[in-house]
mmCIF file of C-alpha atoms and ligand atoms in Angstrom:
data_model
loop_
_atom_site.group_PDB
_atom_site.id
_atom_site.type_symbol
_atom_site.label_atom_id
_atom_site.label_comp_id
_atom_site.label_asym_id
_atom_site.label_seq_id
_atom_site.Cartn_x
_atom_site.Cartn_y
_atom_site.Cartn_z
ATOM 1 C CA UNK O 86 103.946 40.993 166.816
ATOM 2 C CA UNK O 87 101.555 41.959 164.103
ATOM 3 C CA UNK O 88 99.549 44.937 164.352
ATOM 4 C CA UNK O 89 97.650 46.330 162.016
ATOM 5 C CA UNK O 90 96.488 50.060 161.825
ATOM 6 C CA UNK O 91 92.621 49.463 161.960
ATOM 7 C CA UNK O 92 91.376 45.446 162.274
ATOM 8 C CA UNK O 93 87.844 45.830 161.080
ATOM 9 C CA UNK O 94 87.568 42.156 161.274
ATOM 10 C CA UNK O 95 88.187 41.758 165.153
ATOM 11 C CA UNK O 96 85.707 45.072 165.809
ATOM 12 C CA UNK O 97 82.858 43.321 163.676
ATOM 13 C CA UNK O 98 83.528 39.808 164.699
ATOM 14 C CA UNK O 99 82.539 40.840 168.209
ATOM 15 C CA UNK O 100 79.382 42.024 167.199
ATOM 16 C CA UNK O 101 78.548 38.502 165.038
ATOM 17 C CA UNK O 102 75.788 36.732 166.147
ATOM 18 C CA UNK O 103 73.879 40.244 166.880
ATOM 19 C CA UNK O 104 74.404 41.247 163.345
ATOM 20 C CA UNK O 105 73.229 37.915 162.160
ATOM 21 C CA UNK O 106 69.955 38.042 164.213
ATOM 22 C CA UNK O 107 69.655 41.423 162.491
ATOM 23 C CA UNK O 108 70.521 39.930 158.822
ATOM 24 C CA UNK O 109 67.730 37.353 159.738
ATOM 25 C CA UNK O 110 65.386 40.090 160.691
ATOM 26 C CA UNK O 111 65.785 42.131 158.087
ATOM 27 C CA UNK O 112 65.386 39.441 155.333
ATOM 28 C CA UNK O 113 62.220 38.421 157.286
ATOM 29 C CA UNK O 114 60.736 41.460 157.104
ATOM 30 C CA UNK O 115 60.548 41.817 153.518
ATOM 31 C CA UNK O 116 61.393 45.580 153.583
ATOM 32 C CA UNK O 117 64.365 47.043 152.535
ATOM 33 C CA UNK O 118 64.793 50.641 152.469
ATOM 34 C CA UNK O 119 62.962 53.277 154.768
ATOM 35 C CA UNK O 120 61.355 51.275 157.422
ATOM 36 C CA UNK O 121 61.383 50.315 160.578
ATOM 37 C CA UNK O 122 64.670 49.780 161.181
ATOM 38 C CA UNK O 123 65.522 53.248 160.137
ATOM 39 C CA UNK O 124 63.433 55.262 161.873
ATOM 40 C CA UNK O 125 64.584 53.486 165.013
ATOM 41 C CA UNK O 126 67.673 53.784 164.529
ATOM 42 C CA UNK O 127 67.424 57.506 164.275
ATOM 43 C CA UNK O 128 65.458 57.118 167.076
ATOM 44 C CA UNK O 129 68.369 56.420 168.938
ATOM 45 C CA UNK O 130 70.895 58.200 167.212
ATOM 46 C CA UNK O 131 68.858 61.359 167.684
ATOM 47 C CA UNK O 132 68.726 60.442 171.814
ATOM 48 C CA UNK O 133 72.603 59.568 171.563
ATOM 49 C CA UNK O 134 73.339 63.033 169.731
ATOM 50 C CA UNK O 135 71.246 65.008 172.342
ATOM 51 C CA UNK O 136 69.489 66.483 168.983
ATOM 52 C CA UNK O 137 65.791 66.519 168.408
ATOM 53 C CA UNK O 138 66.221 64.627 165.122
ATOM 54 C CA UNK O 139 68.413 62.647 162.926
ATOM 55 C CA UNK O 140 67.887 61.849 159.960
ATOM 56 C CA UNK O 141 69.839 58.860 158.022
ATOM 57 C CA UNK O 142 71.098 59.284 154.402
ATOM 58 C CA UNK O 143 73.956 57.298 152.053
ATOM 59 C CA UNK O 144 76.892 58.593 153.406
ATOM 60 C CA UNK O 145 78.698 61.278 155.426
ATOM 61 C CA UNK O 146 79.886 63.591 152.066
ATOM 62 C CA UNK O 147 75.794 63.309 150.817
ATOM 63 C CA UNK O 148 74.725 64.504 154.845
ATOM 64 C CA UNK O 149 76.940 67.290 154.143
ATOM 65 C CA UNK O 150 75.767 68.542 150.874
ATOM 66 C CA UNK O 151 72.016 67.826 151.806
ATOM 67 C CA UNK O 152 72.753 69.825 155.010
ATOM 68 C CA UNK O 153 73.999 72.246 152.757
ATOM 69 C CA UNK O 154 71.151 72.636 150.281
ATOM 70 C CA UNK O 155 68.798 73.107 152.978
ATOM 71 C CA UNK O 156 70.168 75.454 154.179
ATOM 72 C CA UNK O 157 69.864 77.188 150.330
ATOM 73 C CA UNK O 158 73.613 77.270 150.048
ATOM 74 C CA UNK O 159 75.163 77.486 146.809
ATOM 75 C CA UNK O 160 76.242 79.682 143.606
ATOM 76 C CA UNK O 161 77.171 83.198 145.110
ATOM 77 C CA UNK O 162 77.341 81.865 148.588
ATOM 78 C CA UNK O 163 80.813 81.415 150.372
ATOM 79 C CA UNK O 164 81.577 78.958 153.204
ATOM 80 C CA UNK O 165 84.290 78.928 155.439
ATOM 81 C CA UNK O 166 86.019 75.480 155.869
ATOM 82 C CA UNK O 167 89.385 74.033 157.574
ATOM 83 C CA UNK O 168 92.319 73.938 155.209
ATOM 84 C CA UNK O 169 93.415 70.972 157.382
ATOM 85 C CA UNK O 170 90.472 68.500 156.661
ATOM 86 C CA UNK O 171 89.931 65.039 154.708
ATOM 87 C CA UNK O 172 88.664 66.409 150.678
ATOM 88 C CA UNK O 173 84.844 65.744 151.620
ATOM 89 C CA UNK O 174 84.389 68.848 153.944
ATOM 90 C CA UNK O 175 85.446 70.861 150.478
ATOM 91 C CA UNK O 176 83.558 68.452 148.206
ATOM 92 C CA UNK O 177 80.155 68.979 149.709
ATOM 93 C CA UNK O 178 80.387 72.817 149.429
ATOM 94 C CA UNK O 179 81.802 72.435 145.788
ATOM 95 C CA UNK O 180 78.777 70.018 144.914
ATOM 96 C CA UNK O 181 76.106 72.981 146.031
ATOM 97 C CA UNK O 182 78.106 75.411 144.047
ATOM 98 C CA UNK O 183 79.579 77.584 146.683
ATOM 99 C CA UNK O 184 82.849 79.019 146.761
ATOM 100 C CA UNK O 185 85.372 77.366 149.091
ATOM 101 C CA UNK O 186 86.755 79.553 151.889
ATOM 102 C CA UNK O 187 89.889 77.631 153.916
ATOM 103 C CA UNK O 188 90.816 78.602 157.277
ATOM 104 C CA UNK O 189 94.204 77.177 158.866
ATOM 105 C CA UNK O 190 94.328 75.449 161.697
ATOM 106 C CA UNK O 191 95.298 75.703 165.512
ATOM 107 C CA UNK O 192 99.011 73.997 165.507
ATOM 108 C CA UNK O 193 97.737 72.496 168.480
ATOM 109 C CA UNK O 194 94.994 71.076 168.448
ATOM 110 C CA UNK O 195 94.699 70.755 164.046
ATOM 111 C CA UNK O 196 91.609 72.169 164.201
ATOM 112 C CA UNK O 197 89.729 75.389 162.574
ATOM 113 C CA UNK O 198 91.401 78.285 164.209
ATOM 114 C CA UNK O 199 88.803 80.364 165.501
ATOM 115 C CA UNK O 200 90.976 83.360 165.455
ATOM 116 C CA UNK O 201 91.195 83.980 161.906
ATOM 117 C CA UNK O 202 87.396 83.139 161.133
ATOM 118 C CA UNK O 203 85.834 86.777 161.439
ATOM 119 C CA UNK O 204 88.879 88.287 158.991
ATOM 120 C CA UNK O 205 87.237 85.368 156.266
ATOM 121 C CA UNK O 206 83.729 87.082 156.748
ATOM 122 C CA UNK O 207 82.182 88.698 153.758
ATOM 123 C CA UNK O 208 78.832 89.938 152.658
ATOM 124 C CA UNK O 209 78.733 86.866 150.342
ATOM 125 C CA UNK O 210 79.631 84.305 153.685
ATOM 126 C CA UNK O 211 76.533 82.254 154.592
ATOM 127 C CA UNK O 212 78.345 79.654 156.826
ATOM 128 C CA UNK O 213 80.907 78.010 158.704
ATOM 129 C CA UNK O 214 81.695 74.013 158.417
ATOM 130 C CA UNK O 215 83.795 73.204 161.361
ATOM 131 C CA UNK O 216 85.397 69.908 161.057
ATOM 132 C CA UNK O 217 85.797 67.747 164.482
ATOM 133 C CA UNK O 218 88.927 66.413 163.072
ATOM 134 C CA UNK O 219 90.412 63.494 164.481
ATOM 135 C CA UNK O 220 87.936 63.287 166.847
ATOM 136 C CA UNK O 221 88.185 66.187 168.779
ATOM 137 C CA UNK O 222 85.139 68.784 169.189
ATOM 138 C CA UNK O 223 86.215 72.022 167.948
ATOM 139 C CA UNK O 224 85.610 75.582 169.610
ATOM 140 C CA UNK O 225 82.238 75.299 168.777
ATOM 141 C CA UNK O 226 80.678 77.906 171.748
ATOM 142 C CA UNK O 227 82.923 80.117 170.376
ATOM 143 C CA UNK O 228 82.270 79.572 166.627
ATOM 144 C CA UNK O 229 78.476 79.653 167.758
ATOM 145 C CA UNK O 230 79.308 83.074 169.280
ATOM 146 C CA UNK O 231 80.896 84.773 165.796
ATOM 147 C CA UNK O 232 78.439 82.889 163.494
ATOM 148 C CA UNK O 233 75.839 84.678 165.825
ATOM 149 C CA UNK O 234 77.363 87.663 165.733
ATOM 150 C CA UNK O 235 77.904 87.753 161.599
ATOM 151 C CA UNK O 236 74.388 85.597 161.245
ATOM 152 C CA UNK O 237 75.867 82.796 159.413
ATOM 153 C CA UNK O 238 74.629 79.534 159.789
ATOM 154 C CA UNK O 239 77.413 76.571 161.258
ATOM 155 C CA UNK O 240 77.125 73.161 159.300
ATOM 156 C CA UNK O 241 79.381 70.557 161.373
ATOM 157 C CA UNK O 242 81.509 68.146 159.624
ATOM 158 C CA UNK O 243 81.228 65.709 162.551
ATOM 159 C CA UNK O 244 82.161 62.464 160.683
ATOM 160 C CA UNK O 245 84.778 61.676 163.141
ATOM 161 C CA UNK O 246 83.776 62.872 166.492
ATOM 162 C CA UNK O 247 80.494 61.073 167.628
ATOM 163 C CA UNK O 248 80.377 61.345 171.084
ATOM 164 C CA UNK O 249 82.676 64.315 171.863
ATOM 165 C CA UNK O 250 81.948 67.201 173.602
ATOM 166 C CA UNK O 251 83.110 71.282 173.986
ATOM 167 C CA UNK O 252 81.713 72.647 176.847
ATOM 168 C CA UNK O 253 79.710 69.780 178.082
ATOM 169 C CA UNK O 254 77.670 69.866 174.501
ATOM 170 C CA UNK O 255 77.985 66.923 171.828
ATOM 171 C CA UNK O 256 79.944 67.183 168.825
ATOM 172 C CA UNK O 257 77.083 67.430 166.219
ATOM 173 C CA UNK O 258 74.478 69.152 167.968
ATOM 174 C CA UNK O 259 75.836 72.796 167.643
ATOM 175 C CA UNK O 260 75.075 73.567 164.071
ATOM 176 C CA UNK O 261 71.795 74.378 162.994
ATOM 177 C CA UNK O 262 72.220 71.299 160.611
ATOM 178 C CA UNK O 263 74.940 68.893 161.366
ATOM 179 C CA UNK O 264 76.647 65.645 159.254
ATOM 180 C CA UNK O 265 78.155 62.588 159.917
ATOM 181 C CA UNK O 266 79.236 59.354 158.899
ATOM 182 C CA UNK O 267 79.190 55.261 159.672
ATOM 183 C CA UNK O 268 82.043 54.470 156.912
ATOM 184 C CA UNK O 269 83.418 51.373 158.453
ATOM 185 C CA UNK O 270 86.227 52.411 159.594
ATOM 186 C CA UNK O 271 84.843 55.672 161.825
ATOM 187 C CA UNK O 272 83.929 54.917 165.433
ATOM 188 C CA UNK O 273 80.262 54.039 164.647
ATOM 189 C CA UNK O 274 80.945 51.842 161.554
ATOM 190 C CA UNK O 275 78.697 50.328 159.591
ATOM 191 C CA UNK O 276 79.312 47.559 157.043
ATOM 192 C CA UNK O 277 79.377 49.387 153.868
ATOM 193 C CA UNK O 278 78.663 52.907 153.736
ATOM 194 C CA UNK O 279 75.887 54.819 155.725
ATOM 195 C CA UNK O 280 75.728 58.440 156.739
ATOM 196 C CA UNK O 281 73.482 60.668 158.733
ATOM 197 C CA UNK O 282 71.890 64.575 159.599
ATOM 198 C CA UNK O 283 71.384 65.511 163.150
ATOM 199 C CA UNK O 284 69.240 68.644 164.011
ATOM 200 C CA UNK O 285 66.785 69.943 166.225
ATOM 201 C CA UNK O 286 64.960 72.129 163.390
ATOM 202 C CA UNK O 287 61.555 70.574 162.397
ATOM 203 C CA UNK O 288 61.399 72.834 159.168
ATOM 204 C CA UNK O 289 65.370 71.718 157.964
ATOM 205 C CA UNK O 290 64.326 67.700 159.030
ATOM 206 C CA UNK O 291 61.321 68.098 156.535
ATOM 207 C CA UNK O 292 63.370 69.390 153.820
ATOM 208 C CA UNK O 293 66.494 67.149 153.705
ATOM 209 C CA UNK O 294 63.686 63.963 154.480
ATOM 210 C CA UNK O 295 62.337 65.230 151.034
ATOM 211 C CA UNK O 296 65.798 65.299 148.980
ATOM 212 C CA UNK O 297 67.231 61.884 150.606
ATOM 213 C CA UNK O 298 64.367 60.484 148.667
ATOM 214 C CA UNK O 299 63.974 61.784 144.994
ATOM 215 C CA UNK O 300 62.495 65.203 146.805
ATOM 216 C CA UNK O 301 59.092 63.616 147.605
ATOM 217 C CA UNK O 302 57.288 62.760 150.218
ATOM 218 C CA UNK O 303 54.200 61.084 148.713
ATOM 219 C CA UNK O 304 55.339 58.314 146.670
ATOM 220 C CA UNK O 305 55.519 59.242 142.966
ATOM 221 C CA UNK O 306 54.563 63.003 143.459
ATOM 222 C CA UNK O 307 57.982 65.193 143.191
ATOM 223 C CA UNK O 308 57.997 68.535 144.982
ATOM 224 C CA UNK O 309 62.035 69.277 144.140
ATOM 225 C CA UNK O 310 64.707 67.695 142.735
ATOM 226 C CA UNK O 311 65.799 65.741 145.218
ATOM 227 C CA UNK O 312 68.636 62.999 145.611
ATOM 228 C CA UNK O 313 68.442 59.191 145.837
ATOM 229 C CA UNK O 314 70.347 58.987 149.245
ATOM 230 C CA UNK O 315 68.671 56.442 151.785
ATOM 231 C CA UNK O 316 70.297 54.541 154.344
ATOM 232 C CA UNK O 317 68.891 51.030 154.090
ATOM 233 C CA UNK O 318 67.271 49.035 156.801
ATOM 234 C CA UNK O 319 69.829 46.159 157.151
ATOM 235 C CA UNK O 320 72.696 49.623 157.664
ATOM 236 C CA UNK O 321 70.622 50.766 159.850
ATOM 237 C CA UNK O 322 69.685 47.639 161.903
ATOM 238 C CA UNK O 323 73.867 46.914 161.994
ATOM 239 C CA UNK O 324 74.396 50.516 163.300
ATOM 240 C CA UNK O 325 71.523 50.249 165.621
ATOM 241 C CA UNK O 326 73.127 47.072 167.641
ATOM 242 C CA UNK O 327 76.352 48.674 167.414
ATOM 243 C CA UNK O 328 75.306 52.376 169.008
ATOM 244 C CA UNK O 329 74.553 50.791 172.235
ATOM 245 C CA UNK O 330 78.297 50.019 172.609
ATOM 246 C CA UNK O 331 79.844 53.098 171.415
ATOM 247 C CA UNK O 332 80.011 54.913 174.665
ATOM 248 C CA UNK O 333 81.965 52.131 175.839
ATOM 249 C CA UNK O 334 83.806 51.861 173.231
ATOM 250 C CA UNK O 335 84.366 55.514 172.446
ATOM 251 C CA UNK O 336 86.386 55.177 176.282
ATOM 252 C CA UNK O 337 88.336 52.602 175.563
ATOM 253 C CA UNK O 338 89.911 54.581 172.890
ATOM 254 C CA UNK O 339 90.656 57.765 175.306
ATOM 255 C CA UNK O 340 91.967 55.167 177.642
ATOM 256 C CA UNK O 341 94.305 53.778 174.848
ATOM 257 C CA UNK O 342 95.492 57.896 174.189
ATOM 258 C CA UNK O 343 96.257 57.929 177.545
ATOM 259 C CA UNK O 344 98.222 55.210 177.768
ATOM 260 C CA UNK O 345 99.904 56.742 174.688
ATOM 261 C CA UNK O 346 100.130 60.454 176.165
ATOM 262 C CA UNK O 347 102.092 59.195 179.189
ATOM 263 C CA UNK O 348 103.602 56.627 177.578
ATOM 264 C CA UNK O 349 105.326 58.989 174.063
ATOM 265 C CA UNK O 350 105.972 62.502 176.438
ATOM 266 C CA UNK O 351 109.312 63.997 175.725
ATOM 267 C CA UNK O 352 109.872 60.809 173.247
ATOM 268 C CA UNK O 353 112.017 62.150 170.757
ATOM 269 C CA UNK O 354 110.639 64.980 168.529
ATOM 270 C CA UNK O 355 107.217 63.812 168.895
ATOM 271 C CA UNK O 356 104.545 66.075 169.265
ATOM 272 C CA UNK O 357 101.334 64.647 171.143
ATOM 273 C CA UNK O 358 97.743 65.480 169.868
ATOM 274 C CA UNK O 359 96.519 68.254 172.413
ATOM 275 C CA UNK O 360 92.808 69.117 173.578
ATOM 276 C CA UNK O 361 91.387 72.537 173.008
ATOM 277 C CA UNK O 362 90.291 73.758 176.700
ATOM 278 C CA UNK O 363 86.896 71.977 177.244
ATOM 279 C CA UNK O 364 87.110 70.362 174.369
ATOM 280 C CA UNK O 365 86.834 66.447 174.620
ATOM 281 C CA UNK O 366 88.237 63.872 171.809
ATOM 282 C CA UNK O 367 86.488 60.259 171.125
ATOM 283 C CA UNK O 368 90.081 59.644 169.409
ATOM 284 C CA UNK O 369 88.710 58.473 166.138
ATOM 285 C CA UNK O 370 92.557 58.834 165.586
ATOM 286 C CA UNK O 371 95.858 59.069 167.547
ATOM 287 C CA UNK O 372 97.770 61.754 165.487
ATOM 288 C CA UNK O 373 101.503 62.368 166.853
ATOM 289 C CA UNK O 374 103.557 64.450 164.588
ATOM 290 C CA UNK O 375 107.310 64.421 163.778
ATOM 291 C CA UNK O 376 109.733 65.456 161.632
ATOM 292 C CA UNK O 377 111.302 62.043 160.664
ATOM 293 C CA UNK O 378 107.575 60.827 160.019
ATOM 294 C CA UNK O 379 108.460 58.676 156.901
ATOM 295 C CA UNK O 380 111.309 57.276 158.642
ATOM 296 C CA UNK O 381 109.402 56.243 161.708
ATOM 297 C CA UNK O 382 106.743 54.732 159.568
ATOM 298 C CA UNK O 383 108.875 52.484 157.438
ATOM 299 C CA UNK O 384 110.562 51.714 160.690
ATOM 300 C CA UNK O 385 106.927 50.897 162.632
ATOM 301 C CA UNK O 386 105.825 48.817 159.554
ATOM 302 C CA UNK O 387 109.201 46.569 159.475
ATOM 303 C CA UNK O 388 108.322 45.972 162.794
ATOM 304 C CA UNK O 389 104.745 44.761 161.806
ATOM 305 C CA UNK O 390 103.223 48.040 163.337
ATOM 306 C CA UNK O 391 100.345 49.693 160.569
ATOM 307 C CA UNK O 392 100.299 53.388 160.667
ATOM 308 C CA UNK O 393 98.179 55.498 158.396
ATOM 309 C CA UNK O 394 99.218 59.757 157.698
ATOM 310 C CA UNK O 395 96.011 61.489 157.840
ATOM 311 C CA UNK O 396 96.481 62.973 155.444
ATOM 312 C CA UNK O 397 99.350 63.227 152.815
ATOM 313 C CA UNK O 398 97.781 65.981 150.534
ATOM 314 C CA UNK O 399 95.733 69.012 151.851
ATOM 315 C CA UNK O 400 92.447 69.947 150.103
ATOM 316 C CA UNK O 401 94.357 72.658 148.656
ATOM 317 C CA UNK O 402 96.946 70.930 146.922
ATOM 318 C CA UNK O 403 94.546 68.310 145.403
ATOM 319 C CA UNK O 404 94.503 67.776 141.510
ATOM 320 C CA UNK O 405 90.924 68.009 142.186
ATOM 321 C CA UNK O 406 91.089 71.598 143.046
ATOM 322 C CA UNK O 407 93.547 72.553 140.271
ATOM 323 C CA UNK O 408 90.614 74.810 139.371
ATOM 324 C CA UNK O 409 90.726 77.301 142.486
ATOM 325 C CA UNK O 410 94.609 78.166 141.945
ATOM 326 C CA UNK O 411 95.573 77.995 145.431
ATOM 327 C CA UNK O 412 99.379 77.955 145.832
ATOM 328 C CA UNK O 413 101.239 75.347 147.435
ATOM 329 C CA UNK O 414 102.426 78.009 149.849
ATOM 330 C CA UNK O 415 98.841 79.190 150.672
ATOM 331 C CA UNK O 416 98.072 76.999 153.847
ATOM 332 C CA UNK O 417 101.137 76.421 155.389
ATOM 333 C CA UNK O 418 100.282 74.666 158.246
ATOM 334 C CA UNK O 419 97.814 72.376 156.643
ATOM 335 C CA UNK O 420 101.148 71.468 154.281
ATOM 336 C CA UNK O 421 102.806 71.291 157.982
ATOM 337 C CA UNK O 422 100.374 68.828 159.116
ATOM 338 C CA UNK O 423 100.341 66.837 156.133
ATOM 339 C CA UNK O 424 104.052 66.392 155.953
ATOM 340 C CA UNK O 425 104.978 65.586 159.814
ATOM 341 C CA UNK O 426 101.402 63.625 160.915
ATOM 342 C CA UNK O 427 101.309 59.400 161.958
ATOM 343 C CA UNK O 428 98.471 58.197 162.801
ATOM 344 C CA UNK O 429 98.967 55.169 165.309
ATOM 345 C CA UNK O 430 96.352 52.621 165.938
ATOM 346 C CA UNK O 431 93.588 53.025 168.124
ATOM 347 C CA UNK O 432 90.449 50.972 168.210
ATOM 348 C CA UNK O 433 88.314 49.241 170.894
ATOM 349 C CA UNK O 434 89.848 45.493 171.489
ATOM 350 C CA UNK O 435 93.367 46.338 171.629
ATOM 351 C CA UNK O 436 95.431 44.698 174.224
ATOM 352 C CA UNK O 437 97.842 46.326 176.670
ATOM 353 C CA UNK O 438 100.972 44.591 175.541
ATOM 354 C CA UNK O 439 99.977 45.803 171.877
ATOM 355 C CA UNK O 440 100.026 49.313 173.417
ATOM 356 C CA UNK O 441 103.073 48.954 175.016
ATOM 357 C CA UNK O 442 105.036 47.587 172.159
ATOM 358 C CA UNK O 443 103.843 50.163 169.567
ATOM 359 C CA UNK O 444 105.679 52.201 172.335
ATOM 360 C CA UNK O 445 108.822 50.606 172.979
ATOM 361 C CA UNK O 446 109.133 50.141 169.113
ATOM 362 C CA UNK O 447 108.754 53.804 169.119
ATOM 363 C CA UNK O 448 111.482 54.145 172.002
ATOM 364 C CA UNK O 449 113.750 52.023 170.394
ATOM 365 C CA UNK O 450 113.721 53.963 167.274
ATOM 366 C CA UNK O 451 114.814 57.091 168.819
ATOM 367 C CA UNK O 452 116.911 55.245 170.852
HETATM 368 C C1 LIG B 35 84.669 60.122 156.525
HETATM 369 C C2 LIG B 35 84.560 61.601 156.408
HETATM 370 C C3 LIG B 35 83.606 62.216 155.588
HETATM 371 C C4 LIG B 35 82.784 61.502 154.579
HETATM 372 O O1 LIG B 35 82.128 60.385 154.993
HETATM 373 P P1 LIG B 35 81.743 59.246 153.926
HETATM 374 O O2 LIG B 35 80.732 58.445 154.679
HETATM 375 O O3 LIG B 35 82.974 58.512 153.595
HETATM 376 O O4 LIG B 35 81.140 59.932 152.737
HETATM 377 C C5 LIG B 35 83.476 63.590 155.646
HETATM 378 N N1 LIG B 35 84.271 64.329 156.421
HETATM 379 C C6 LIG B 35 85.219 63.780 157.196
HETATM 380 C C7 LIG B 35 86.051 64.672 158.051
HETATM 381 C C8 LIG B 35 85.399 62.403 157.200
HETATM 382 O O5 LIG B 35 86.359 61.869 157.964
#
């Protein structure tokens, strides 16, 4: 049996002769970027994210940085982020010019510990950028409650958690400005790249509606120096048709962990992903971690299983960040992470006897 880590094909192919009639629509039209299709689509993003607005932009890193410099962040200004995050968390905050503050983890759940947040506070902090990593919603009442407290504002990196929930409350509606992304491969993919802002702030919608679009508003008349960062109506119109299925499909990847979670317990040294209490998980991923990782992968992929490690290299130990001379010793557990982590697949379409022989291949291993 072949099975591959993410099959983009069979996900899309379901949705074929929708995104066709879209295609057709859009060419019809004769309108291309910022129109219709758009606005309706954040529209219904906005309903879907329980925010009062969301606003659509190139990508997930650019809704991050635009979130960012609306917020006025940059040279002077620190912001706390996860050491255990993919690079763009850290990118977007580089891009404004801030300084770079890593937190660690929870072991448990991978996610921003909230326990050493308040010891990163300064008078130069400005805000927090929890990552939903993995798919799971962080603490985010209780990082609410200490950026409150220290009057910081919280800037969600919710790329990989649309639809998740802490305390009831979606996954990208905490924040006072909030980013996330429709790369293909995330749970609400698009077919090329596409990214968004959710918010309920009128004044912060106005300002990041302006930079998405050369920072004008009136065609040709330049109030700041904005970005070009649009997400195009034929993006749009895809993500639009493929929203109304991601509830659905967003459950049939928790009932896939299940099936995993009772399927992998006490399997060898494997350590299952865990939920934060009231915390919920869309599982964008299915992250198990082990100490013979690169011996269970190699074995997995000889027997035609595709695993991905998300993600080899921390932030901190990036060539990229050469410049901020963190020590390979400095986040431990983000190194932990990165060196023990499998990511098995997960993604709406897969059939029970592919579940159950990614786990007696797993079985067998230890056997
Ligand atoms: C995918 C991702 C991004 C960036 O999204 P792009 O659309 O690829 O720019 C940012 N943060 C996290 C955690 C991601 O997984």
């Amino acid at each position: 049996m072949i099975i591959p880590f993410l099959d983009l094909k069979k996900i899309n192919q379901a949705y074929e002769q929708g995104l066709n009639e879209k295609l057709h629509s859009v060419i019809d039209s004769g309108w291309f970027i910022m129109g219709q299709q758009l606005s309706t689509f954040e529209k219904n993003y906005a309903k879907f994210n329980d925010t009062k607005h969301c606003i659509g932009v190139g990508n997930g890193l650019d809704a991050l940085i635009l979130s960012l410099k609306a917020l006025n962040i940059g040279a002077g200004d620190e912001v706390i982020v996860p050491s255990n995050t993919y690079i763009a968390s850290w990118l977007a905050v580089s891009y404004v010019g801030a300084t770079i503050i890593p937190v660690e983890p929870n072991i448990e759940t991978y996610n921003i510990d909230i326990n050493l947040i308040e010891e990163k506070i300064t008078s130069k902090t400005k805000a927090i950028m929890p990552v939903n990593l993995y798919g799971q919603a962080c603490e985010l009442t209780k990082i609410m409650a200490i950026a409150e407290k220290h009057k910081l504002f919280v800037v969600e990196d919710n790329a990989q958690a649309q639809g998740a929930t802490c305390k009831g409350k979606l996954a990208g509606s905490f924040g006072q400005i909030n980013g996330t992304s429709f790369y293909p491969g995330k749970n609400l993919g698009a077919l090329g790249d596409a990214g968004a802002i959710t918010t309920n702030d009128d004044e912060l919608t106005s300002k990041v509606k302006t930079l998405r679009n050369y920072g004008s508003q009136v065609k040709y008349y330049n109030e700041v120096k904005g970005y070009n960062s649009r997400l195009d109506e034929l993006q749009a119109a895809f993500l639009d048709l493929k929203l109304e299925k991601l509830a659905t499909e967003n459950y049939q990847r928790v009932e896939i962990a299940n099936t995993y979670l009772h399927k992998l317990t006490n399997e060898g040294d494997i350590i299952l992903p865990k939920l934060a209490q009231d915390c919920t998980s869309n599982y964008h991923l299915f992250v198990i971690r082990t100490n013979r990782r690169n011996d269970l992968q190699k074995f997995l992929q000889e027997k035609g299983i595709g695993t991905v490690i998300h993600y080899p290299v921390p932030p901190h130990k990036q060539e990229a960040y050469a410049d901020l001379n963190f020590k390979p010793t400095d986040f431990p557990l983000a190194s932990l992470i990165a060196d023990t982590c499998l990511s098995l697949p997960i993604y709406p379409g897969m059939e029970s006897n592919q579940i159950d022989y990614i786990c007696d291949t797993i079985k067998t291993f230890y056997a």
